[in-house]
Short mmCIF file of C-alpha atoms and ligand atoms in Angstrom, two decimals:
data_model
loop_
_atom_site.label_atom_id
_atom_site.label_comp_id
_atom_site.label_asym_id
_atom_site.label_seq_id
_atom_site.Cartn_x
_atom_site.Cartn_y
_atom_site.Cartn_z
CA UNK Z 20 -29.43 16.30 -50.51
CA UNK Z 21 -30.11 16.83 -46.82
CA UNK Z 22 -33.43 18.63 -45.93
CA UNK Z 23 -31.44 21.41 -44.21
CA UNK Z 24 -29.43 22.10 -47.35
CA UNK Z 25 -32.58 22.39 -49.42
CA UNK Z 26 -34.34 24.56 -46.89
CA UNK Z 27 -31.39 26.86 -46.42
CA UNK Z 28 -31.63 27.90 -50.09
CA UNK Z 29 -35.43 28.16 -50.18
CA UNK Z 30 -35.97 31.92 -50.26
CA UNK Z 31 -39.79 31.67 -50.09
CA UNK Z 32 -39.52 29.56 -46.90
CA UNK Z 33 -37.11 32.16 -45.43
CA UNK Z 34 -39.50 35.02 -46.30
CA UNK Z 35 -42.39 33.35 -44.48
CA UNK Z 36 -40.22 32.55 -41.45
CA UNK Z 37 -38.77 36.04 -41.32
CA UNK Z 38 -42.20 37.48 -41.64
CA UNK Z 39 -43.61 35.41 -38.73
CA UNK Z 40 -40.56 35.74 -36.49
CA UNK Z 41 -40.51 39.50 -37.28
CA UNK Z 42 -44.05 39.75 -35.87
CA UNK Z 43 -42.92 37.85 -32.74
CA UNK Z 44 -39.90 40.17 -32.33
CA UNK Z 45 -42.15 43.23 -32.57
CA UNK Z 46 -44.48 42.13 -29.71
CA UNK Z 47 -42.08 40.52 -27.26
CA UNK Z 48 -40.61 43.84 -26.04
CA UNK Z 49 -44.17 45.02 -25.25
CA UNK Z 50 -44.83 41.91 -23.14
CA UNK Z 51 -41.51 42.32 -21.32
CA UNK Z 52 -42.62 45.79 -20.09
CA UNK Z 53 -44.82 44.07 -17.50
CA UNK Z 54 -41.76 42.94 -15.62
CA UNK Z 55 -40.31 45.68 -13.42
CA UNK Z 56 -37.28 43.44 -12.82
CA UNK Z 57 -37.06 41.09 -15.83
CA UNK Z 58 -33.52 39.70 -15.10
CA UNK Z 59 -34.47 39.02 -11.46
CA UNK Z 60 -37.71 37.30 -12.63
CA UNK Z 61 -35.77 35.10 -14.98
CA UNK Z 62 -33.29 34.19 -12.18
CA UNK Z 63 -36.13 33.50 -9.79
CA UNK Z 64 -37.78 31.21 -12.35
CA UNK Z 65 -34.51 29.35 -12.82
CA UNK Z 66 -34.17 28.94 -9.07
CA UNK Z 67 -37.74 27.60 -8.77
CA UNK Z 68 -37.12 25.09 -11.55
CA UNK Z 69 -33.80 24.18 -9.82
CA UNK Z 70 -35.72 23.52 -6.65
CA UNK Z 71 -38.31 21.42 -8.57
CA UNK Z 72 -35.81 19.35 -10.55
CA UNK Z 73 -33.44 18.77 -7.61
CA UNK Z 74 -36.34 17.32 -5.61
CA UNK Z 75 -38.24 15.93 -8.52
CA UNK Z 76 -39.15 12.60 -6.80
CA UNK Z 77 -40.65 14.47 -3.80
CA UNK Z 78 -42.62 16.94 -5.83
CA UNK Z 79 -44.05 14.26 -8.15
CA UNK Z 80 -45.16 12.15 -5.25
CA UNK Z 81 -46.77 15.13 -3.59
CA UNK Z 82 -48.63 15.84 -6.78
CA UNK Z 83 -49.73 12.26 -7.13
CA UNK Z 84 -51.00 12.13 -3.57
CA UNK Z 85 -53.07 15.30 -3.88
CA UNK Z 86 -54.61 14.64 -7.28
CA UNK Z 87 -55.39 11.07 -6.38
CA UNK Z 88 -57.28 12.22 -3.37
CA UNK Z 89 -59.59 14.13 -5.74
CA UNK Z 90 -60.27 11.00 -7.84
CA UNK Z 91 -57.69 11.21 -10.65
CA UNK Z 92 -55.65 8.21 -11.52
CA UNK Z 93 -51.86 8.64 -11.98
CA UNK Z 94 -49.91 6.31 -14.31
CA UNK Z 95 -46.13 6.33 -14.37
CA UNK Z 96 -44.75 5.52 -17.81
CA UNK Z 97 -41.06 4.78 -18.25
CA UNK Z 98 -41.21 5.14 -22.02
CA UNK Z 99 -43.37 5.81 -25.02
CA UNK Z 100 -44.49 2.17 -25.24
CA UNK Z 101 -45.80 2.12 -21.67
CA UNK Z 102 -47.61 5.44 -22.19
CA UNK Z 103 -49.22 4.25 -25.42
CA UNK Z 104 -50.23 0.97 -23.86
CA UNK Z 105 -51.97 2.79 -20.99
CA UNK Z 106 -53.76 5.09 -23.38
CA UNK Z 107 -54.74 2.10 -25.53
CA UNK Z 108 -56.21 0.29 -22.54
CA UNK Z 109 -58.26 3.31 -21.49
CA UNK Z 110 -59.55 3.74 -25.06
CA UNK Z 111 -60.58 0.07 -25.10
CA UNK Z 112 -62.40 0.34 -21.78
CA UNK Z 113 -64.27 3.42 -22.96
CA UNK Z 114 -64.99 1.95 -26.40
CA UNK Z 115 -63.47 5.08 -27.83
CA UNK Z 116 -63.87 5.73 -31.59
CA UNK Z 117 -63.20 9.49 -31.60
CA UNK Z 118 -60.69 11.34 -29.44
CA UNK Z 119 -60.04 15.08 -29.32
CA UNK Z 120 -56.61 16.37 -28.60
CA UNK Z 121 -55.29 19.75 -27.61
CA UNK Z 122 -51.79 20.92 -28.50
CA UNK Z 123 -49.23 18.84 -26.82
CA UNK Z 124 -45.60 18.23 -27.84
CA UNK Z 125 -45.29 15.28 -25.57
CA UNK Z 126 -47.99 13.38 -27.54
CA UNK Z 127 -45.94 14.17 -30.66
CA UNK Z 128 -42.98 12.70 -28.90
CA UNK Z 129 -44.69 9.35 -28.30
CA UNK Z 130 -46.41 9.46 -31.74
CA UNK Z 131 -49.88 9.15 -30.26
CA UNK Z 132 -51.83 9.94 -33.42
CA UNK Z 133 -50.12 7.15 -35.37
CA UNK Z 134 -50.76 4.70 -32.53
CA UNK Z 135 -54.46 5.64 -32.37
CA UNK Z 136 -54.82 5.41 -36.12
CA UNK Z 137 -53.52 1.85 -35.91
CA UNK Z 138 -56.19 1.07 -33.35
CA UNK Z 139 -58.86 2.49 -35.66
CA UNK Z 140 -59.46 5.49 -33.42
CA UNK Z 141 -59.97 8.93 -35.00
CA UNK Z 142 -57.71 11.46 -33.18
CA UNK Z 143 -58.52 15.06 -33.99
CA UNK Z 144 -56.12 17.92 -33.31
CA UNK Z 145 -58.15 20.85 -31.98
CA UNK Z 146 -55.50 23.60 -31.78
CA UNK Z 147 -55.89 25.49 -35.04
CA UNK Z 148 -52.24 25.37 -35.95
CA UNK Z 149 -52.07 21.66 -35.14
CA UNK Z 150 -55.30 21.04 -37.03
CA UNK Z 151 -53.78 22.74 -40.10
CA UNK Z 152 -50.69 20.49 -39.79
CA UNK Z 153 -52.76 17.38 -39.31
CA UNK Z 154 -54.74 18.22 -42.48
CA UNK Z 155 -51.50 18.63 -44.35
CA UNK Z 156 -50.04 15.36 -42.93
CA UNK Z 157 -47.13 17.24 -41.39
CA UNK Z 158 -45.73 17.21 -37.84
CA UNK Z 159 -45.62 20.62 -36.00
CA UNK Z 160 -43.03 22.97 -37.34
CA UNK Z 161 -42.43 24.87 -34.10
CA UNK Z 162 -43.15 24.00 -30.49
CA UNK Z 163 -45.41 27.05 -29.95
CA UNK Z 164 -46.64 27.91 -33.47
CA UNK Z 165 -47.03 24.60 -35.29
CA UNK Z 166 -47.88 26.04 -38.72
CA UNK Z 167 -45.44 28.95 -38.55
CA UNK Z 168 -44.02 28.13 -41.98
CA UNK Z 169 -47.35 28.52 -43.73
CA UNK Z 170 -48.79 31.77 -45.02
CA UNK Z 171 -52.52 32.55 -44.88
CA UNK Z 172 -52.69 31.80 -48.63
CA UNK Z 173 -51.13 28.40 -48.02
CA UNK Z 174 -53.74 27.59 -45.40
CA UNK Z 175 -56.60 28.78 -47.69
CA UNK Z 176 -55.27 26.51 -50.43
CA UNK Z 177 -54.95 23.57 -48.04
CA UNK Z 178 -58.57 23.95 -46.77
CA UNK Z 179 -59.81 24.11 -50.31
CA UNK Z 180 -58.01 20.92 -51.26
CA UNK Z 181 -58.79 18.93 -48.14
CA UNK Z 182 -62.15 20.29 -47.06
CA UNK Z 183 -63.55 21.55 -50.32
CA UNK Z 184 -64.02 25.12 -49.09
CA UNK Z 185 -63.97 27.98 -51.61
CA UNK Z 186 -60.48 29.04 -52.55
CA UNK Z 187 -58.94 32.24 -51.08
CA UNK Z 188 -60.90 32.33 -47.79
CA UNK Z 189 -59.74 35.01 -45.30
CA UNK Z 190 -58.12 33.96 -41.97
CA UNK Z 191 -61.43 34.71 -40.18
CA UNK Z 192 -63.47 32.56 -42.62
CA UNK Z 193 -60.91 29.73 -42.34
CA UNK Z 194 -61.19 29.89 -38.54
CA UNK Z 195 -64.94 29.66 -38.67
CA UNK Z 196 -64.71 26.55 -40.95
CA UNK Z 197 -62.29 24.89 -38.48
CA UNK Z 198 -64.43 25.88 -35.58
CA UNK Z 199 -67.58 24.35 -37.02
CA UNK Z 200 -65.85 21.04 -37.76
CA UNK Z 201 -64.12 20.90 -34.41
CA UNK Z 202 -67.21 21.70 -32.34
CA UNK Z 203 -68.88 18.62 -33.76
CA UNK Z 204 -65.83 16.58 -32.88
CA UNK Z 205 -65.82 17.75 -29.25
CA UNK Z 206 -69.44 16.59 -28.80
CA UNK Z 207 -68.76 13.20 -30.44
CA UNK Z 208 -65.47 12.35 -28.62
CA UNK Z 209 -65.48 9.87 -25.83
CA UNK Z 210 -62.03 10.94 -24.73
CA UNK Z 211 -60.09 14.25 -24.55
CA UNK Z 212 -56.33 14.27 -24.39
CA UNK Z 213 -54.28 17.26 -23.27
CA UNK Z 214 -50.68 17.98 -22.28
CA UNK Z 215 -49.82 20.25 -19.32
CA UNK Z 216 -47.66 23.30 -19.20
CA UNK Z 217 -46.95 22.78 -15.48
CA UNK Z 218 -47.57 20.07 -12.91
CA UNK Z 219 -48.34 22.00 -9.73
CA UNK Z 220 -47.08 19.91 -6.84
CA UNK Z 221 -48.60 21.46 -3.69
CA UNK Z 222 -52.18 21.59 -4.93
CA UNK Z 223 -52.00 18.50 -7.09
CA UNK Z 224 -53.05 20.22 -10.26
CA UNK Z 225 -52.07 20.49 -13.89
CA UNK Z 226 -51.79 23.97 -15.35
CA UNK Z 227 -52.67 24.57 -18.98
CA UNK Z 228 -52.25 27.87 -20.77
CA UNK Z 229 -53.70 28.47 -24.27
CA UNK Z 230 -55.24 31.11 -26.53
CA UNK Z 231 -58.04 29.29 -28.25
CA UNK Z 232 -59.91 27.49 -25.42
CA UNK Z 233 -59.57 24.17 -27.22
CA UNK Z 234 -57.77 22.56 -24.22
CA UNK Z 235 -60.62 23.49 -22.01
CA UNK Z 236 -63.13 22.02 -24.38
CA UNK Z 237 -60.99 18.86 -24.85
CA UNK Z 238 -60.96 18.20 -21.11
CA UNK Z 239 -64.45 19.44 -20.20
CA UNK Z 240 -66.63 17.94 -22.86
CA UNK Z 241 -65.65 14.24 -23.23
CA UNK Z 242 -66.39 11.94 -20.31
CA UNK Z 243 -62.76 10.90 -19.91
CA UNK Z 244 -59.76 13.23 -19.74
CA UNK Z 245 -56.23 11.90 -20.26
CA UNK Z 246 -53.28 14.20 -19.48
CA UNK Z 247 -49.87 13.19 -20.91
CA UNK Z 248 -47.05 15.12 -19.40
CA UNK Z 249 -43.26 14.89 -19.08
CA UNK Z 250 -42.11 14.53 -15.49
CA UNK Z 251 -39.89 17.66 -15.74
CA UNK Z 252 -42.94 19.94 -15.99
CA UNK Z 253 -43.32 20.11 -12.25
CA UNK Z 254 -43.23 23.35 -10.23
CA UNK Z 255 -43.26 23.34 -6.47
CA UNK Z 256 -46.29 25.51 -5.72
CA UNK Z 257 -49.38 27.21 -7.05
CA UNK Z 258 -47.71 30.40 -5.84
CA UNK Z 259 -45.15 29.93 -8.69
CA UNK Z 260 -47.78 30.35 -11.35
CA UNK Z 261 -47.96 34.18 -11.15
CA UNK Z 262 -44.26 34.01 -12.24
CA UNK Z 263 -44.33 31.24 -14.77
CA UNK Z 264 -47.58 32.04 -16.58
CA UNK Z 265 -46.54 35.61 -17.62
CA UNK Z 266 -42.99 34.50 -18.41
CA UNK Z 267 -44.28 31.76 -20.69
CA UNK Z 268 -46.74 34.00 -22.48
CA UNK Z 269 -44.32 36.89 -22.92
CA UNK Z 270 -41.49 34.70 -24.23
CA UNK Z 271 -43.77 32.44 -26.15
CA UNK Z 272 -45.99 34.96 -27.97
CA UNK Z 273 -45.28 38.42 -26.59
CA UNK Z 274 -48.54 38.50 -24.66
CA UNK Z 275 -48.73 39.73 -21.09
CA UNK Z 276 -50.78 36.73 -20.21
CA UNK Z 277 -52.31 34.00 -22.35
CA UNK Z 278 -56.12 34.11 -22.92
CA UNK Z 279 -57.12 30.97 -21.09
CA UNK Z 280 -55.27 29.69 -18.04
CA UNK Z 281 -56.63 26.57 -16.32
CA UNK Z 282 -55.67 24.72 -13.21
CA UNK Z 283 -57.23 21.28 -13.18
CA UNK Z 284 -57.07 19.43 -9.95
CA UNK Z 285 -59.10 16.27 -10.75
CA UNK Z 286 -62.22 15.03 -12.53
CA UNK Z 287 -65.73 16.47 -11.85
CA UNK Z 288 -66.43 16.56 -8.16
CA UNK Z 289 -69.75 15.93 -6.45
CA UNK Z 290 -72.02 18.97 -6.92
CA UNK Z 291 -69.99 20.35 -9.91
CA UNK Z 292 -71.81 20.94 -13.16
CA UNK Z 293 -69.08 20.22 -15.70
CA UNK Z 294 -65.82 18.42 -16.25
CA UNK Z 295 -64.94 14.85 -17.11
CA UNK Z 296 -66.20 11.84 -15.13
CA UNK Z 297 -62.71 10.38 -15.10
CA UNK Z 298 -59.24 11.82 -15.23
CA UNK Z 299 -55.96 10.01 -15.91
CA UNK Z 300 -52.52 11.66 -15.65
CA UNK Z 301 -49.73 9.86 -17.39
CA UNK Z 302 -46.32 10.94 -16.03
CA UNK Z 303 -43.79 10.25 -18.79
CA UNK Z 304 -40.07 9.66 -18.30
CA UNK Z 305 -38.97 8.62 -21.77
CA UNK Z 306 -35.28 9.49 -21.24
CA UNK Z 307 -35.70 12.40 -18.98
CA UNK Z 308 -34.03 10.67 -16.04
CA UNK Z 309 -31.01 10.30 -18.37
CA UNK Z 310 -30.82 14.07 -18.42
CA UNK Z 311 -31.43 14.20 -14.71
CA UNK Z 312 -28.54 12.06 -13.81
CA UNK Z 313 -26.09 14.36 -15.57
CA UNK Z 314 -25.48 17.25 -13.22
CA UNK Z 315 -24.66 19.70 -16.01
CA UNK Z 316 -27.32 18.68 -18.53
CA UNK Z 317 -29.95 18.56 -15.78
CA UNK Z 318 -30.79 22.23 -16.28
CA UNK Z 319 -32.17 21.49 -19.72
CA UNK Z 320 -35.14 20.03 -17.73
CA UNK Z 321 -35.96 23.58 -16.63
CA UNK Z 322 -37.32 24.33 -20.11
CA UNK Z 323 -40.86 25.67 -20.14
CA UNK Z 324 -41.15 25.17 -23.93
CA UNK Z 325 -41.74 28.89 -24.71
CA UNK Z 326 -40.00 28.58 -28.15
CA UNK Z 327 -37.95 31.80 -27.65
CA UNK Z 328 -34.66 30.08 -28.37
CA UNK Z 329 -36.02 28.69 -31.67
CA UNK Z 330 -37.06 32.20 -32.79
CA UNK Z 331 -33.64 33.60 -31.83
CA UNK Z 332 -31.50 30.95 -33.45
CA UNK Z 333 -29.85 31.90 -36.78
CA UNK Z 334 -29.67 28.15 -37.74
CA UNK Z 335 -33.34 27.53 -37.04
CA UNK Z 336 -34.31 30.62 -39.07
CA UNK Z 337 -32.39 29.22 -42.03
CA UNK Z 338 -33.21 25.53 -42.09
CA UNK Z 339 -36.59 25.61 -40.36
CA UNK Z 340 -38.25 23.25 -37.82
CA UNK Z 341 -38.74 20.16 -40.03
CA UNK Z 342 -35.08 19.88 -41.03
CA UNK Z 343 -34.22 18.63 -37.53
CA UNK Z 344 -36.44 15.60 -37.97
CA UNK Z 345 -37.08 15.54 -34.24
CA UNK Z 346 -40.01 16.46 -32.02
CA UNK Z 347 -38.10 19.23 -30.30
CA UNK Z 348 -36.25 21.48 -32.72
CA UNK Z 349 -34.01 24.49 -32.35
CA UNK Z 350 -31.45 24.95 -29.57
CA UNK Z 351 -33.32 23.13 -26.83
CA UNK Z 352 -34.02 20.24 -29.22
CA UNK Z 353 -30.32 20.01 -30.07
CA UNK Z 354 -29.46 19.85 -26.42
CA UNK Z 355 -31.96 17.19 -25.33
CA UNK Z 356 -32.57 14.98 -28.36
CA UNK Z 357 -29.17 13.19 -28.40
CA UNK Z 358 -29.87 12.13 -24.75
CA UNK Z 359 -33.54 11.23 -25.32
CA UNK Z 360 -33.00 9.37 -28.57
CA UNK Z 361 -29.32 8.38 -28.69
CA UNK Z 362 -26.07 10.16 -29.20
CA UNK Z 363 -25.09 8.01 -32.18
CA UNK Z 364 -27.93 9.05 -34.31
CA UNK Z 365 -28.44 12.66 -33.07
CA UNK Z 366 -25.03 13.97 -32.15
CA UNK Z 367 -24.88 15.92 -35.34
CA UNK Z 368 -27.60 18.26 -34.06
CA UNK Z 369 -25.18 19.74 -31.47
CA UNK Z 370 -22.90 20.79 -34.30
CA UNK Z 371 -25.61 22.71 -36.13
CA UNK Z 372 -24.97 25.79 -34.10
CA UNK Z 373 -22.91 28.95 -34.44
CA UNK Z 374 -22.52 29.04 -30.66
CA UNK Z 375 -23.48 32.73 -30.81
CA UNK Z 376 -25.24 32.38 -27.45
CA UNK Z 377 -28.39 34.16 -28.62
CA UNK Z 378 -30.49 31.20 -27.36
CA UNK Z 379 -29.01 31.49 -23.87
CA UNK Z 380 -29.60 35.18 -23.89
CA UNK Z 381 -33.35 34.95 -24.63
CA UNK Z 382 -34.18 31.95 -22.43
CA UNK Z 383 -36.62 33.00 -19.65
CA UNK Z 384 -35.27 30.31 -17.30
CA UNK Z 385 -31.63 31.10 -18.15
CA UNK Z 386 -30.62 27.69 -19.43
CA UNK Z 387 -26.97 27.78 -20.66
CA UNK Z 388 -28.00 26.33 -23.97
CA UNK Z 389 -24.84 27.09 -26.03
CA UNK Z 390 -22.64 25.74 -23.28
CA UNK Z 391 -24.70 22.55 -23.13
CA UNK Z 392 -24.23 22.18 -26.89
CA UNK Z 393 -20.51 22.35 -26.32
CA UNK Z 394 -20.87 19.65 -23.64
CA UNK Z 395 -22.74 17.42 -26.06
CA UNK Z 396 -19.96 17.87 -28.60
CA UNK Z 397 -17.41 17.02 -25.92
CA UNK Z 398 -19.35 13.93 -24.97
CA UNK Z 399 -19.65 12.81 -28.59
CA UNK Z 400 -15.82 13.08 -28.96
CA UNK Z 401 -14.76 11.46 -25.67
CA UNK Z 402 -17.18 8.57 -26.13
CA UNK Z 403 -15.55 7.95 -29.52
CA UNK Z 404 -18.57 8.90 -31.63
CA UNK Z 405 -16.75 11.25 -33.94
CA UNK Z 406 -15.36 9.84 -37.24
CA UNK Z 407 -11.74 8.86 -37.71
CA UNK Z 408 -11.20 11.46 -40.48
CA UNK Z 409 -12.44 14.17 -38.11
CA UNK Z 410 -10.22 13.00 -35.28
CA UNK Z 411 -7.13 12.81 -37.53
CA UNK Z 412 -7.85 16.22 -39.09
CA UNK Z 413 -8.17 17.96 -35.63
CA UNK Z 414 -5.01 16.18 -34.37
CA UNK Z 415 -3.11 17.63 -37.32
CA UNK Z 416 -4.60 21.00 -36.78
CA UNK Z 417 -3.68 20.99 -33.12
CA UNK Z 418 -0.15 19.83 -33.80
CA UNK Z 419 0.37 22.55 -36.37
CA UNK Z 420 -1.11 25.23 -34.13
CA UNK Z 421 1.24 24.30 -31.33
CA UNK Z 422 4.44 24.24 -33.43
CA UNK Z 423 5.47 27.50 -35.05
CA UNK Z 424 7.87 25.76 -37.35
CA UNK Z 425 5.06 23.68 -38.87
CA UNK Z 426 2.88 26.78 -39.32
CA UNK Z 427 5.71 28.42 -41.24
CA UNK Z 428 6.22 25.42 -43.46
CA UNK Z 429 5.29 25.94 -47.11
CA UNK Z 430 3.79 28.94 -48.75
CA UNK Z 431 0.13 30.21 -48.70
CA UNK Z 432 -0.73 28.36 -51.95
CA UNK Z 433 0.35 25.07 -50.49
CA UNK Z 434 -1.51 25.64 -47.23
CA UNK Z 435 -4.68 26.55 -49.11
CA UNK Z 436 -4.49 23.30 -50.99
CA UNK Z 437 -3.91 21.18 -47.82
CA UNK Z 438 -6.62 22.84 -45.73
CA UNK Z 439 -9.29 23.03 -48.43
CA UNK Z 440 -8.73 19.42 -49.43
CA UNK Z 441 -8.57 17.93 -45.92
CA UNK Z 442 -11.50 19.98 -44.51
CA UNK Z 443 -13.71 19.43 -47.54
CA UNK Z 444 -16.93 19.43 -45.50
CA UNK Z 445 -16.18 22.97 -44.38
CA UNK Z 446 -16.11 24.31 -47.83
CA UNK Z 447 -19.26 22.67 -49.10
CA UNK Z 448 -21.36 25.68 -48.09
CA UNK Z 449 -18.62 28.20 -47.46
CA UNK Z 450 -15.89 30.07 -49.31
CA UNK Z 451 -12.56 28.28 -49.34
CA UNK Z 452 -10.02 29.22 -46.67
CA UNK Z 453 -7.50 31.69 -48.03
CA UNK Z 454 -4.20 32.07 -46.22
CA UNK Z 455 -2.45 35.42 -46.26
CA UNK Z 456 0.73 35.45 -48.39
CA UNK Z 457 2.75 36.26 -45.25
CA UNK Z 458 2.25 34.73 -41.78
CA UNK Z 459 1.90 36.98 -38.75
CA UNK Z 460 5.15 35.44 -37.43
CA UNK Z 461 6.98 36.45 -40.60
CA UNK Z 462 5.40 39.88 -40.52
CA UNK Z 463 6.38 40.45 -36.96
CA UNK Z 464 9.99 39.49 -37.56
CA UNK Z 465 10.15 41.87 -40.45
CA UNK Z 466 8.60 44.83 -38.61
CA UNK Z 467 10.51 44.18 -35.39
CA UNK Z 468 13.72 44.32 -37.34
CA UNK Z 469 12.75 47.59 -38.87
CA UNK Z 470 11.80 49.29 -35.55
S1 LIG K 520 -34.81 26.41 -23.61
FE1 LIG K 520 -35.51 28.37 -22.77
S2 LIG K 520 -35.93 29.62 -24.57
FE2 LIG K 520 -35.80 27.51 -25.31
S3 LIG K 520 -37.95 26.79 -25.34
FE3 LIG K 520 -37.03 26.22 -23.32
S4 LIG K 520 -37.47 27.84 -21.90
FE4 LIG K 520 -37.84 28.64 -23.96
#
């Protein structure tokens, strides 16, 4: 049975998700209070991302020029293979045996940890949620809160099993255990890898926002810092950060502003006391220009990965992050994955939506997510990717809907049989369709005659 079907009936899973999303829902309204004009702020953010994506080439080149002047090396990677090859070469040069990594979805996208393991390099996740997931051998469950589906009891059990800690430790004790282990890894690692929340074009910097300080340690302690970032993360100016940082923290976690906000503009400069000796920035395409060339889908590149649409989605809340079997789950994942990884294999994701529009409503950069899902469905149909049975069934449905005489043919019992047999998939998880004994057309004729 599909993972989604199993998860949808897993009440314990639903309890944990509802608990955690409930906490998120309780704090987000508090965070929103800091915006005197929230709708206008969201619109402004959308406009700034529009500006960045419409002139993506120029802003990326401006970024490259600036950060290169300060000694960083920029590597352009067309796909995951090129990105991994570049990282592999740097690791070889630096004779790297241990690498620390801060939370980054883009490194999940290119499966960096698997690649490093094949090279015999230990890659340690340093974000607590990611560390928990790594210990459990699972990918992140959610783009902001990777271990959202685990309770504190689950984590205590996991630590006891994998690290031999006493059972039933409290969250504070568990954090201390992780901290002790991770501190040693920071000092041993030759390389630190981070993602970036924003590429800031005018100053040539990468902006990272986080609550634990692990990204700072990952890029400040090891001698070499590698940033892996999707090309769409660019914003035009450092003056945009006072808009994007609070928006991301409020919609991501309900905070007014995240605890640590760093703007890194290169490796350690002459006279500076800390920071890496070398810094590499890998600008990753990996299908993003496919989205860019489509003038409607292009706005999906405005995403700042806050996770709000996941938390708002009734489907996500039922089936959970792992059922999607993709790096990016929830509404934004459903929009972009068929284009990043192929419509043939991932078109079904766009159908896993009630089209309620809640995702669009909550998005801080006002991406028309539910409409883009409809566009994906449309594309799947016009490019002939829907099944023959589906096409025939909808043709029959359309024909019947357009011809009154056909709608009036047969009685309710017969219609029930036809519809519930032909549209079998519909009734797998739903009640069967039940036609009224009298059609509206028949009812109308009867009542019109009476009046
Ligand atoms: S699509 Fe919007 S709501 Fe969803 S993660 Fe991206 S920015 Fe957040």
